XYZ file of C-alpha atoms in Angstrom:
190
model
C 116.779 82.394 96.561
C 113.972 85.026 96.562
C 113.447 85.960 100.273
C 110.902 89.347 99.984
C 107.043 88.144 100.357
C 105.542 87.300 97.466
C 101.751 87.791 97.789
C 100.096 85.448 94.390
C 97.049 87.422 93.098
C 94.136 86.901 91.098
C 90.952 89.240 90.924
C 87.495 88.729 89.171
C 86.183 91.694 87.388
C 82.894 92.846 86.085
C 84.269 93.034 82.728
C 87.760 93.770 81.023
C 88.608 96.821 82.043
C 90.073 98.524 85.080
C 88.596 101.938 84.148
C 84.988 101.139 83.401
C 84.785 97.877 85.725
C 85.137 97.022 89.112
C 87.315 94.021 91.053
C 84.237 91.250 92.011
C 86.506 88.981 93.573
C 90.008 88.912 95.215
C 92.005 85.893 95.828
C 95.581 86.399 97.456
C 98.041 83.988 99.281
C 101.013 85.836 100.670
C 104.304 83.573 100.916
C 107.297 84.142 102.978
C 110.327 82.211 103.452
C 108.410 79.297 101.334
C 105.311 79.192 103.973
C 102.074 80.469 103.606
C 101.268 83.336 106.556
C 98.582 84.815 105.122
C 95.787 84.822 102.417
C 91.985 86.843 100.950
C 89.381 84.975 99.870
C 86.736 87.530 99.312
C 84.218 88.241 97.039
C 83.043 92.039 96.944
C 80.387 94.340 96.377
C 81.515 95.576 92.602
C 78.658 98.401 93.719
C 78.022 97.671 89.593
C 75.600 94.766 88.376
C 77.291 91.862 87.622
C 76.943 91.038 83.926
C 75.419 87.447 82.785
C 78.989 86.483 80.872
C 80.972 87.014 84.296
C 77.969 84.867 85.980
C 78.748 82.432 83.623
C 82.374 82.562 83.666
C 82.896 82.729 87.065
C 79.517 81.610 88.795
C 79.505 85.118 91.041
C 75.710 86.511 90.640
C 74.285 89.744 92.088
C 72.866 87.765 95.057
C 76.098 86.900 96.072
C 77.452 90.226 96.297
C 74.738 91.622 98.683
C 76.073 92.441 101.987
C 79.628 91.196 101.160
C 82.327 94.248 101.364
C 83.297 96.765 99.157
C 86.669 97.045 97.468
C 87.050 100.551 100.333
C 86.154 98.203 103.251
C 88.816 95.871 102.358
C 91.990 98.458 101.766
C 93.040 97.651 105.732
C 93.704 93.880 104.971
C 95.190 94.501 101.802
C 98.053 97.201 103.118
C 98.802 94.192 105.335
C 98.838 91.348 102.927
C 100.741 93.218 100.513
C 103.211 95.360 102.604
C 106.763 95.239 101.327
C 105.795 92.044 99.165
C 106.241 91.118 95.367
C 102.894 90.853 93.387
C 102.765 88.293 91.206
C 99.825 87.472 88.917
C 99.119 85.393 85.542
C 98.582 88.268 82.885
C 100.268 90.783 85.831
C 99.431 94.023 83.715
C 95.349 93.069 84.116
C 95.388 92.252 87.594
C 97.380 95.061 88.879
C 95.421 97.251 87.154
C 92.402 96.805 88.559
C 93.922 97.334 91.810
C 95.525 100.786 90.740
C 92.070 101.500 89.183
C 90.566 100.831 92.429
C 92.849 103.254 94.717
C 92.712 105.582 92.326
C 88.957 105.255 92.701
C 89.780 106.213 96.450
C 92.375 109.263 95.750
C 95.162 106.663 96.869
C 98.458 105.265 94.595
C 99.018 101.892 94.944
C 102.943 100.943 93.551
C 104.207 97.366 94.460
C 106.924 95.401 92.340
C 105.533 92.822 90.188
C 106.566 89.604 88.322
C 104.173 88.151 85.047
C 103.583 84.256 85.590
C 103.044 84.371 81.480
C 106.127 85.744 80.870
C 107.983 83.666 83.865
C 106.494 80.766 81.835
C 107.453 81.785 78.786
C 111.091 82.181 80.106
C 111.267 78.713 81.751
C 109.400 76.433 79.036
C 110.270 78.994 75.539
C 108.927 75.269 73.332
C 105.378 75.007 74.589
C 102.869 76.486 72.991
C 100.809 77.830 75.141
C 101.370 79.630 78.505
C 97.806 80.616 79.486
C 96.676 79.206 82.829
C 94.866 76.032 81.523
C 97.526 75.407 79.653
C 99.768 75.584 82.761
C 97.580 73.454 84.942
C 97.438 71.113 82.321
C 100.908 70.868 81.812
C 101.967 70.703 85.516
C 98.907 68.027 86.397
C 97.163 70.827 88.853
C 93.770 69.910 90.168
C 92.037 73.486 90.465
C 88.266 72.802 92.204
C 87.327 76.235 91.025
C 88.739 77.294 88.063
C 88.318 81.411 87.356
C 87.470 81.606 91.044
C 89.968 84.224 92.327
C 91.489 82.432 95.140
C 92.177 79.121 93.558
C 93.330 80.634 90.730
C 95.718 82.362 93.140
C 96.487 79.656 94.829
C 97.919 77.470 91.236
C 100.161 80.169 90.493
C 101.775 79.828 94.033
C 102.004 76.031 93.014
C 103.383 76.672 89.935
C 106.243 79.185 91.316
C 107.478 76.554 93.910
C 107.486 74.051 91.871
C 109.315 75.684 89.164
C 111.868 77.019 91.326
C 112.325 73.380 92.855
C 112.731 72.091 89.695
C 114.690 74.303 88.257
C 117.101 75.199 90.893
C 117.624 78.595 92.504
C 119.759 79.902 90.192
C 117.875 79.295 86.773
C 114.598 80.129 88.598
C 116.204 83.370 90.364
C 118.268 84.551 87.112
C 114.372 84.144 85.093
C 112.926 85.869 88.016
C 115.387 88.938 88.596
C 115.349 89.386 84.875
C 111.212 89.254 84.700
C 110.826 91.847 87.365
C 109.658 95.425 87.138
C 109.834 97.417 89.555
C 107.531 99.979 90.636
C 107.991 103.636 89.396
C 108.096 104.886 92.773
C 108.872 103.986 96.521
C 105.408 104.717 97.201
C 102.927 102.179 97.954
C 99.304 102.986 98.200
């Protein structure tokens, strides 16, 4: 059984990539022992224009970035919802960085241990297809309300995990998950 936190991330961007765009949205639900103690729900100021095709994608316009924090303003909560946890994301190497981008952005390192949802798919269901996150929810019979909202898309790939690891079993799920790992390069975290 996996008992360190696992905090289930998803960001919206301003485009594609970390270095010349900015997180518009965080959603993060931090797990321990199974339970839920803690989650973000925030959209930011990108302190960028949001493009049209993110508008469209995600439904996050300019006007509702105005007054909301930026990514700086929010570094307090995230040392707490991520201390000492596992990050876990769908497509982990995009998410997480955008978050190194971001302390970098603020002369800070940010190093956490981090397990792909993709690749964890891959490992448990190696026949299907597909393992990008509508193919997941599909396959699993998730009801998302928000789909490419940061949050809900967070909160899926805690479903998925849990439910995985139930139906598996803890060793299958632990022996995919131990094996999927990577650790961070150093014991320093942000």
């Amino acid at each position: 059984m996996i008992e360190e936190p696992i905090v289930f991330v998803d960001v919206e961007t301003t485009g594609g990539s970390a270095f010349s765009s900015r997180i518009l949205e965080i959603g993060a639900v931090r797990v321990e022992n199974g339970v839920v103690v803690n989650y973000m729900n925030q959209v930011l100021d990108p302190e960028e224009t949001v493009p049209g095709w993110i508008t469209e994608l995600t439904g996050i316009a300019d006007r509702e970035t105005t007054g909301k924090p930026t990514f700086a303003a929010v570094v307090p909560q995230l040392e707490q919802l991520f201390a000492g946890a596992l990050f876990v994301a769908h497509n982990v190497t995009f998410d997480y960085s955008f978050f190194t981008e971001e302390f970098r952005r603020l002369d800070r390192s940010f190093d956490m241990p981090r397990l792909c949802t993709v690749r964890l798919s891959r490992a448990l269901y190696p026949a299907e297809k597909s393992h990008r996150l509508d193919a997941v929810i599909a396959r699993h019979g998730y009801e998302v309300e928000r789909r490419h909202r940061a949050y809900d898309d967070a909160d899926v790939l805690r479903k998925f995990y849990f439910d995985n690891l139930e139906q598996f079993g803890a060793e299958k799920f632990t022996a995919a998950h131990q094996r999927l790992r990577q650790q961070p390069k150093s014991a320093a975290f942000m």
